[in-house]
Amino acid sequence: MNDRAFFLGKGGVGKTTLSGAFALSLARKGKKVLIASLDPAHNLGDILGTRLSGEPITIEPRLDALEVDLAYWVDKYLNESRAQMKANYSYNTAFNLDSFFNIMKYSPGTEEYAVLWAIEDIHCRLGPLYDVVVFDTPPTALSLRFLSLPVISGLWVKELRQLREKILSKRQTVARINPESPIAASCIDKDEDKVYGQLKNIGLRLSRLELLFAKESFISVIVNPDRLSVDEALRIQEELNRLGIPLSAVCVNKKGISDMAWAQHPSLAGYPQFDFDFTREGISSREELMAVGAQALAAHFLNRAGNQ
Ligand SMILES: Nc1ncnc2c1ncn2[C@@H]1O[C@H](COP(=O)(O)OP(=O)(O)O)[C@@H](O)[C@H]1O
Ligand SMILES: [Mg+2]
């Protein structure tokens, strides 16, 4: 069931390269694979030698790829929120919703929500068409924010649901005491209340995504043989730990890039480890991607416990 894979790590360690090499190895082992880039910098297409778009494009038999159009998802998220707010608060004309949403576009949190809903769409709509979906992730800060959103927003939504329940039960009390009150004519039942229904729905979507990250994904962190990338991997490990998301593997990429002595950090040494040599000639074709040597990682992914 864990047929979603994410590669995390500092910028430049090789997330796009190893995601591509891993996806290609799986496809050539006979799996139907989708690789989806979540990185607004989008260089997956360059590596695969094809211009990508927001919908899957076939790269070779059994391998499709897409690049999430983040601007599209930001607009979609804001437009849906705007429509929902307008429907819920149609009586409140004093509040200028449009100017509020124009500001929202640039406010913190919007981008990670957009990434999260894009992942949900790929997972739920496209996922069933493939054996494996590989995500090429954006820079660490954004990745950690979208990974933590289901847990954090889930808590918020739970609180808001309880608050809404209290409001509805107060309305019921008023209606009982005074059936003539305008409140008695408003919605007093949980099952009919639009706001309660929306909170319940978003809570379900968030818990599905929480499950996806914590239980159904193979998450690797990539390091290079240098201090800075290891420091960032340690921060990622700590944050994932806090979120209850298990780390599945550690990839050491660009081995042999320098003669400097290097040993794996003890905190990262307990995970299955996969090494990838530095290719001096560079990597600019699919055959060169295959030569990076992700076959062992792909075999481990397919054979690990719980996967049939
Ligand atoms: N094993 C490797 N050998 C040689 N060059 C590599 C290797 N892995 C990655 N690179 C190069 O390093 C650069 C950054 O890799 P990339 O996959 O784009 O990193 P990220 O997605 O983490 O930012 C690219 O130019 C890529 O070709
Ligand atoms: Mg990249």
mmCIF file with all atom_site columns, N, CA, C and O in Angstrom, residues 52 80 108 151 174 208 278 292:
data_model
loop_
_atom_site.group_PDB
_atom_site.id
_atom_site.type_symbol
_atom_site.label_atom_id
_atom_site.label_alt_id
_atom_site.label_comp_id
_atom_site.label_asym_id
_atom_site.label_entity_id
_atom_site.label_seq_id
_atom_site.pdbx_PDB_ins_code
_atom_site.Cartn_x
_atom_site.Cartn_y
_atom_site.Cartn_z
_atom_site.occupancy
_atom_site.B_iso_or_equiv
_atom_site.pdbx_formal_charge
_atom_site.auth_seq_id
_atom_site.auth_comp_id
_atom_site.auth_asym_id
_atom_site.auth_atom_id
_atom_site.pdbx_PDB_model_num
ATOM 1  N N  . LEU A 1 52  ? 7.113   19.428 -19.668 1.00 0.00 ? 52  LEU A N  1
ATOM 2  C CA . LEU A 1 52  ? 6.020   18.871 -18.871 1.00 0.00 ? 52  LEU A CA 1
ATOM 3  C C  . LEU A 1 52  ? 4.925   19.888 -18.636 1.00 0.00 ? 52  LEU A C  1
ATOM 4  O O  . LEU A 1 52  ? 5.143   21.089 -18.787 1.00 0.00 ? 52  LEU A O  1
ATOM 5  N N  . GLU A 1 80  ? -12.079 28.685 -4.587  1.00 0.00 ? 80  GLU A N  1
ATOM 6  C CA . GLU A 1 80  ? -13.003 27.790 -3.880  1.00 0.00 ? 80  GLU A CA 1
ATOM 7  C C  . GLU A 1 80  ? -13.337 28.351 -2.496  1.00 0.00 ? 80  GLU A C  1
ATOM 8  O O  . GLU A 1 80  ? -14.481 28.325 -2.060  1.00 0.00 ? 80  GLU A O  1
ATOM 9  N N  . PRO A 1 108 ? 1.150   34.180 4.223   1.00 0.00 ? 108 PRO A N  1
ATOM 10 C CA . PRO A 1 108 ? 1.803   32.930 4.571   1.00 0.00 ? 108 PRO A CA 1
ATOM 11 C C  . PRO A 1 108 ? 0.781   31.810 4.683   1.00 0.00 ? 108 PRO A C  1
ATOM 12 O O  . PRO A 1 108 ? -0.337  32.031 5.142   1.00 0.00 ? 108 PRO A O  1
ATOM 13 N N  . VAL A 1 151 ? -1.640  17.678 10.128  1.00 0.00 ? 151 VAL A N  1
ATOM 14 C CA . VAL A 1 151 ? -1.711  17.552 11.585  1.00 0.00 ? 151 VAL A CA 1
ATOM 15 C C  . VAL A 1 151 ? -2.152  18.874 12.209  1.00 0.00 ? 151 VAL A C  1
ATOM 16 O O  . VAL A 1 151 ? -3.103  18.931 13.000  1.00 0.00 ? 151 VAL A O  1
ATOM 17 N N  . VAL A 1 174 ? -32.239 28.305 22.457  1.00 0.00 ? 174 VAL A N  1
ATOM 18 C CA . VAL A 1 174 ? -33.057 29.504 22.206  1.00 0.00 ? 174 VAL A CA 1
ATOM 19 C C  . VAL A 1 174 ? -34.359 29.110 21.503  1.00 0.00 ? 174 VAL A C  1
ATOM 20 O O  . VAL A 1 174 ? -35.447 29.565 21.878  1.00 0.00 ? 174 VAL A O  1
ATOM 21 N N  . ARG A 1 208 ? -7.136  12.085 5.835   1.00 0.00 ? 208 ARG A N  1
ATOM 22 C CA . ARG A 1 208 ? -6.690  11.179 4.770   1.00 0.00 ? 208 ARG A CA 1
ATOM 23 C C  . ARG A 1 208 ? -5.241  11.520 4.367   1.00 0.00 ? 208 ARG A C  1
ATOM 24 O O  . ARG A 1 208 ? -4.414  10.644 4.119   1.00 0.00 ? 208 ARG A O  1
ATOM 25 N N  . PHE A 1 278 ? 29.187  10.088 -7.492  1.00 0.00 ? 278 PHE A N  1
ATOM 26 C CA . PHE A 1 278 ? 29.179  11.335 -8.257  1.00 0.00 ? 278 PHE A CA 1
ATOM 27 C C  . PHE A 1 278 ? 29.601  11.013 -9.696  1.00 0.00 ? 278 PHE A C  1
ATOM 28 O O  . PHE A 1 278 ? 30.628  10.366 -9.924  1.00 0.00 ? 278 PHE A O  1
ATOM 29 N N  . VAL A 1 292 ? 22.848  6.245  -12.777 1.00 0.00 ? 292 VAL A N  1
ATOM 30 C CA . VAL A 1 292 ? 23.049  6.741  -11.410 1.00 0.00 ? 292 VAL A CA 1
ATOM 31 C C  . VAL A 1 292 ? 22.935  5.572  -10.421 1.00 0.00 ? 292 VAL A C  1
ATOM 32 O O  . VAL A 1 292 ? 23.538  5.582  -9.353  1.00 0.00 ? 292 VAL A O  1
#
